[in-house]
Amino acid sequence: MSSADDTLAPTRRLVIVVRADPVICGHSGEARCLAEVALTRGFDDVRIVTWPLDALAAAGLPMKPLDRVLPYSPGITVERPDPVGDYRVPDGRHLSGLIGRLVELFSDGVPTVAMSLYLSPHAIAVQEAVQVARRIGPARVVTVAEAVGSDITNVVRECVNTGRFGAAAHILSVYLAADHCVAVSEYTRDLIVASAATLDGMHGTTFAQRCRERIAISYPAVDSWPYLSLTENRITGTLARRGLSRDGYVLFLSRIASAKGVDDLIDAYAGSRSAERVQLVLAGRGPHEAEVMARVAATGLGERVRVLTDVDDAEKPALMAGSAAFVLPTREQPEFVETFGIALVEKALAGGGPVITCATGGVPEAVGDTALLVPQRDPDTLRTVLDEVVCDWTPEQRAAAEVRARAYALRFDRVAVFDRLFALTEPPAVPV
């Protein structure tokens, strides 16, 4: 990872607080995309402030292979502040270290945009640091708080359901204290407003109206180039190294977790016509890897199903482009709803077979009318649609679907998303 040149005083800084690479997470990729574009938009000090690797691993987050994480461009510094305090502060040491480093970055007078992805704990850390920095130094900070669905399902909605008014009020207050509030989809904004309205009805607060007035939409930023620049040789070479052939497999590539519907896909594939023609490749890491392996074994499909837990960013585009279909049967669960679907956009950019998914959360915003939508938790319908695509579609149908999907997905290219987002914070910069 590259570091910014500390010998020159910065004139314009961007700080992004997020769970950064090597976590397998769409918003880790989004942080990378925004940081890379910032270098072309006049920011001469770009920093991603995140957590120590051991803390990420201890949290059970799905991790990429460390030796294959793509390097950041020169000018981007990834900081992982050490914890502060000892064993007598069991849960706050890492957060204290994060806040302390942000105070240092915010209090030196450099004009700074500070963006947090996830309200809890990242927006909390930014808000705490800004308050301290403004008391002790010439802080010139504009804050952007980006909310994702799990901020609401894991924090606000859970607190509302269990009667924990204070925690829900705290996270919404922190969100609204930011200079600019954004959500990753219209679905996410509606979810926030609905949860805030429930809280208002219970406790007489006024969060919902302020959320309606202040939350803008900023879709996740995706780097189009690795997908649009694919060559046939690169696709063929990547597949050969994995023992795969073009259009010879159906691909799932996401976190291996219950909410992603991997078990529905395995059940749909078992007994399908597709299973006689193509393999099923399940790529990713997550908390349900053991359960998935057991379910695959129980189907008796043997080598027809491949589970890949070591796919890196460099080979992901080729695996997507070479697939006969890409299936993400995501489903709503109390703790998680797919509030956008970055992997669906990436697959559309890569080309290849069509996307099959479910119209949950913000997925319809990510795919428009370019994907085949099936009901969630419905393996039978999923099997029917999968067989239709793999066994019955003509080359002309596939080609037409590929063109339409790519054209729609380009609206989420990282440059366009960055420019729309940062137009909220300041006058447009002259591209470098």
Short mmCIF file of C-alpha atoms in Angstrom, two decimals, residues 132-345:
data_model
loop_
_atom_site.label_atom_id
_atom_site.label_comp_id
_atom_site.label_asym_id
_atom_site.label_seq_id
_atom_site.Cartn_x
_atom_site.Cartn_y
_atom_site.Cartn_z
CA VAL A 132 -12.79 17.70 19.64
CA ALA A 133 -10.83 19.09 16.68
CA ARG A 134 -12.97 22.22 16.56
CA ARG A 135 -12.25 22.86 20.21
CA ILE A 136 -8.48 22.48 20.04
CA GLY A 137 -7.41 23.58 16.57
CA PRO A 138 -8.27 25.36 13.33
CA ALA A 139 -10.51 22.55 12.07
CA ARG A 140 -11.86 23.02 8.53
CA VAL A 141 -13.89 19.86 8.09
CA VAL A 142 -16.99 19.04 6.02
CA THR A 143 -18.59 15.74 7.01
CA VAL A 144 -20.53 13.27 4.86
CA ALA A 145 -22.30 10.36 6.56
CA GLU A 146 -23.37 7.53 4.29
CA ALA A 147 -25.98 5.12 5.67
CA VAL A 148 -26.38 1.54 4.53
CA GLY A 149 -29.20 -0.82 5.29
CA SER A 150 -27.48 -2.66 8.12
CA ASP A 151 -27.17 0.64 9.99
CA ILE A 152 -30.95 0.49 10.31
CA THR A 153 -31.63 -3.25 10.48
CA ASN A 154 -28.77 -3.95 12.90
CA VAL A 155 -29.07 -0.81 15.03
CA VAL A 156 -32.10 1.47 14.72
CA ARG A 157 -34.81 -1.07 13.89
CA GLU A 158 -33.48 -3.55 16.43
CA CYS A 159 -33.45 -0.86 19.11
CA VAL A 160 -36.99 0.18 18.24
CA ASN A 161 -38.19 -3.43 18.38
CA THR A 162 -36.58 -4.03 21.77
CA GLY A 163 -37.54 -0.69 23.29
CA ARG A 164 -33.98 0.63 23.51
CA PHE A 165 -34.86 4.22 22.71
CA GLY A 166 -31.53 5.76 23.64
CA ALA A 167 -29.33 3.82 21.22
CA ALA A 168 -31.67 4.45 18.28
CA ALA A 169 -31.91 8.17 19.12
CA HIS A 170 -28.14 8.35 19.41
CA ILE A 171 -27.38 6.89 15.98
CA LEU A 172 -30.02 9.02 14.21
CA SER A 173 -28.75 12.14 15.99
CA VAL A 174 -25.19 11.41 14.91
CA TYR A 175 -26.36 10.88 11.33
CA LEU A 176 -28.28 14.15 11.21
CA ALA A 177 -25.36 16.02 12.81
CA ALA A 178 -23.31 15.44 9.64
CA ASP A 179 -23.07 18.31 7.19
CA HIS A 180 -24.39 16.02 4.47
CA CYS A 181 -26.47 12.86 4.93
CA VAL A 182 -26.62 10.32 2.10
CA ALA A 183 -28.04 6.83 1.68
CA VAL A 184 -26.90 4.15 -0.77
CA SER A 185 -30.34 3.77 -2.38
CA GLU A 186 -33.88 5.11 -2.32
CA TYR A 187 -34.86 1.92 -0.53
CA THR A 188 -32.34 2.69 2.21
CA ARG A 189 -33.63 6.25 2.60
CA ASP A 190 -37.22 4.97 2.88
CA LEU A 191 -36.10 2.39 5.45
CA ILE A 192 -34.43 5.08 7.55
CA VAL A 193 -37.45 7.36 7.41
CA ALA A 194 -39.85 4.53 8.31
CA SER A 195 -37.77 3.47 11.29
CA ALA A 196 -37.41 7.08 12.42
CA ALA A 197 -41.18 7.56 12.14
CA THR A 198 -41.75 4.51 14.35
CA LEU A 199 -39.36 5.95 16.90
CA ASP A 200 -41.12 9.33 16.71
CA GLY A 201 -44.49 7.67 17.31
CA MET A 202 -43.18 5.92 20.39
CA HIS A 203 -41.27 8.76 21.99
CA GLY A 204 -42.46 12.05 20.46
CA THR A 205 -39.18 12.78 18.65
CA THR A 206 -38.94 14.46 15.22
CA PHE A 207 -36.34 12.38 13.42
CA ALA A 208 -38.47 11.29 10.44
CA GLN A 209 -39.18 14.77 9.06
CA ARG A 210 -35.54 15.79 9.33
CA CYS A 211 -34.49 12.60 7.57
CA ARG A 212 -36.96 13.25 4.73
CA GLU A 213 -35.58 16.75 4.28
CA ARG A 214 -31.88 15.99 4.52
CA ILE A 215 -31.08 12.55 3.09
CA ALA A 216 -29.79 12.52 -0.48
CA ILE A 217 -29.08 9.42 -2.57
CA SER A 218 -25.52 8.44 -3.43
CA TYR A 219 -25.31 5.05 -5.06
CA PRO A 220 -22.18 2.97 -4.36
CA ALA A 221 -19.25 3.73 -6.66
CA VAL A 222 -18.00 0.92 -8.91
CA ASP A 223 -14.74 0.83 -10.87
CA SER A 224 -15.87 -0.02 -14.41
CA TRP A 225 -12.45 -0.36 -15.98
CA PRO A 226 -11.47 -3.88 -14.81
CA TYR A 227 -14.74 -5.15 -16.31
CA LEU A 228 -14.84 -3.11 -19.52
CA SER A 229 -11.17 -3.81 -20.34
CA LEU A 230 -11.46 -7.60 -20.21
CA THR A 231 -9.94 -9.49 -23.14
CA GLU A 232 -10.83 -12.95 -24.34
CA ASN A 233 -7.33 -14.17 -23.53
CA ARG A 234 -7.60 -12.94 -19.95
CA ILE A 235 -10.97 -14.59 -19.46
CA THR A 236 -9.77 -17.87 -20.95
CA GLY A 237 -6.55 -17.84 -18.91
CA THR A 238 -8.33 -17.13 -15.62
CA LEU A 239 -10.87 -19.87 -16.22
CA ALA A 240 -8.19 -22.36 -17.22
CA ARG A 241 -6.33 -21.78 -13.95
CA ARG A 242 -9.54 -22.63 -12.10
CA GLY A 243 -10.34 -25.65 -14.26
CA LEU A 244 -13.40 -23.93 -15.74
CA SER A 245 -14.62 -23.29 -19.27
CA ARG A 246 -16.52 -20.37 -20.72
CA ASP A 247 -20.29 -20.71 -20.24
CA GLY A 248 -19.60 -23.95 -18.42
CA TYR A 249 -20.74 -22.85 -14.97
CA VAL A 250 -23.32 -20.85 -13.05
CA LEU A 251 -21.70 -18.37 -10.66
CA PHE A 252 -22.57 -17.13 -7.18
CA LEU A 253 -20.01 -14.59 -5.94
CA SER A 254 -20.80 -12.80 -2.70
CA ARG A 255 -20.61 -13.28 1.05
CA ILE A 256 -21.53 -16.84 2.00
CA ALA A 257 -24.25 -15.92 4.44
CA SER A 258 -27.84 -16.94 5.01
CA ALA A 259 -29.26 -13.66 3.71
CA LYS A 260 -27.60 -14.22 0.33
CA GLY A 261 -29.77 -17.29 -0.31
CA VAL A 262 -26.96 -19.72 -1.13
CA ASP A 263 -29.02 -22.66 0.13
CA ASP A 264 -31.87 -21.72 -2.21
CA LEU A 265 -29.44 -21.75 -5.14
CA ILE A 266 -28.04 -25.16 -4.18
CA ASP A 267 -31.56 -26.58 -3.89
CA ALA A 268 -32.56 -25.05 -7.23
CA TYR A 269 -29.48 -26.44 -8.98
CA ALA A 270 -30.02 -29.93 -7.58
CA GLY A 271 -32.36 -31.77 -9.94
CA SER A 272 -32.20 -29.05 -12.62
CA ARG A 273 -31.51 -29.54 -16.30
CA SER A 274 -28.70 -27.03 -15.83
CA ALA A 275 -26.84 -29.41 -13.51
CA GLU A 276 -26.47 -31.84 -16.42
CA ARG A 277 -24.89 -29.14 -18.59
CA VAL A 278 -22.93 -26.73 -16.35
CA GLN A 279 -21.18 -26.68 -12.99
CA LEU A 280 -22.18 -24.52 -10.04
CA VAL A 281 -19.43 -22.29 -8.65
CA LEU A 282 -19.94 -20.72 -5.21
CA ALA A 283 -17.28 -18.06 -4.64
CA GLY A 284 -16.82 -16.08 -1.45
CA ARG A 285 -16.21 -16.20 2.27
CA GLY A 286 -18.61 -15.83 5.14
CA PRO A 287 -20.10 -17.18 8.33
CA HIS A 288 -21.97 -20.07 6.69
CA GLU A 289 -19.16 -21.74 4.77
CA ALA A 290 -19.42 -24.97 6.79
CA GLU A 291 -23.20 -25.15 6.33
CA VAL A 292 -22.85 -24.63 2.59
CA MET A 293 -20.24 -27.36 2.28
CA ALA A 294 -22.52 -29.73 4.20
CA ARG A 295 -25.50 -28.88 2.02
CA VAL A 296 -23.50 -29.46 -1.16
CA ALA A 297 -22.39 -32.84 0.17
CA ALA A 298 -25.98 -33.74 1.04
CA THR A 299 -27.14 -33.12 -2.54
CA GLY A 300 -24.82 -35.82 -3.86
CA LEU A 301 -23.68 -33.55 -6.67
CA GLY A 302 -20.01 -34.16 -5.93
CA GLU A 303 -17.69 -32.31 -8.29
CA ARG A 304 -20.57 -30.56 -10.08
CA VAL A 305 -20.42 -27.90 -7.33
CA ARG A 306 -17.20 -25.99 -6.66
CA VAL A 307 -16.71 -23.80 -3.56
CA LEU A 308 -13.96 -21.18 -4.00
CA THR A 309 -12.95 -19.25 -0.89
CA ASP A 310 -9.84 -17.57 -2.32
CA VAL A 311 -11.12 -15.50 -5.25
CA ASP A 312 -9.35 -12.13 -5.44
CA ASP A 313 -10.27 -8.85 -7.10
CA ALA A 314 -7.97 -9.47 -10.05
CA GLU A 315 -9.77 -12.62 -11.22
CA LYS A 316 -13.33 -11.66 -10.23
CA PRO A 317 -14.18 -9.84 -13.51
CA ALA A 318 -13.11 -12.79 -15.65
CA LEU A 319 -15.05 -15.29 -13.53
CA MET A 320 -18.14 -13.12 -13.91
CA ALA A 321 -17.70 -12.68 -17.66
CA GLY A 322 -17.19 -16.39 -18.26
CA SER A 323 -20.30 -17.58 -16.44
CA ALA A 324 -23.42 -18.90 -18.14
CA ALA A 325 -25.48 -17.03 -15.51
CA PHE A 326 -24.87 -15.12 -12.31
CA VAL A 327 -27.27 -15.93 -9.48
CA LEU A 328 -27.75 -13.97 -6.25
CA PRO A 329 -31.01 -15.12 -4.61
CA THR A 330 -30.76 -12.55 -1.83
CA ARG A 331 -33.57 -12.46 0.70
CA GLU A 332 -34.82 -10.24 3.49
CA GLN A 333 -33.89 -11.20 7.04
CA PRO A 334 -34.32 -9.25 10.28
CA GLU A 335 -30.62 -8.39 10.48
CA PHE A 336 -29.94 -7.83 6.78
CA VAL A 337 -31.55 -6.58 3.60
CA GLU A 338 -29.68 -6.10 0.32
CA THR A 339 -29.86 -2.33 0.15
CA PHE A 340 -28.21 -2.08 -3.26
CA GLY A 341 -26.26 -4.97 -4.81
CA ILE A 342 -22.77 -3.92 -5.94
CA ALA A 343 -21.91 -7.41 -7.21
CA LEU A 344 -24.90 -7.24 -9.56
CA VAL A 345 -23.58 -4.04 -11.13
#
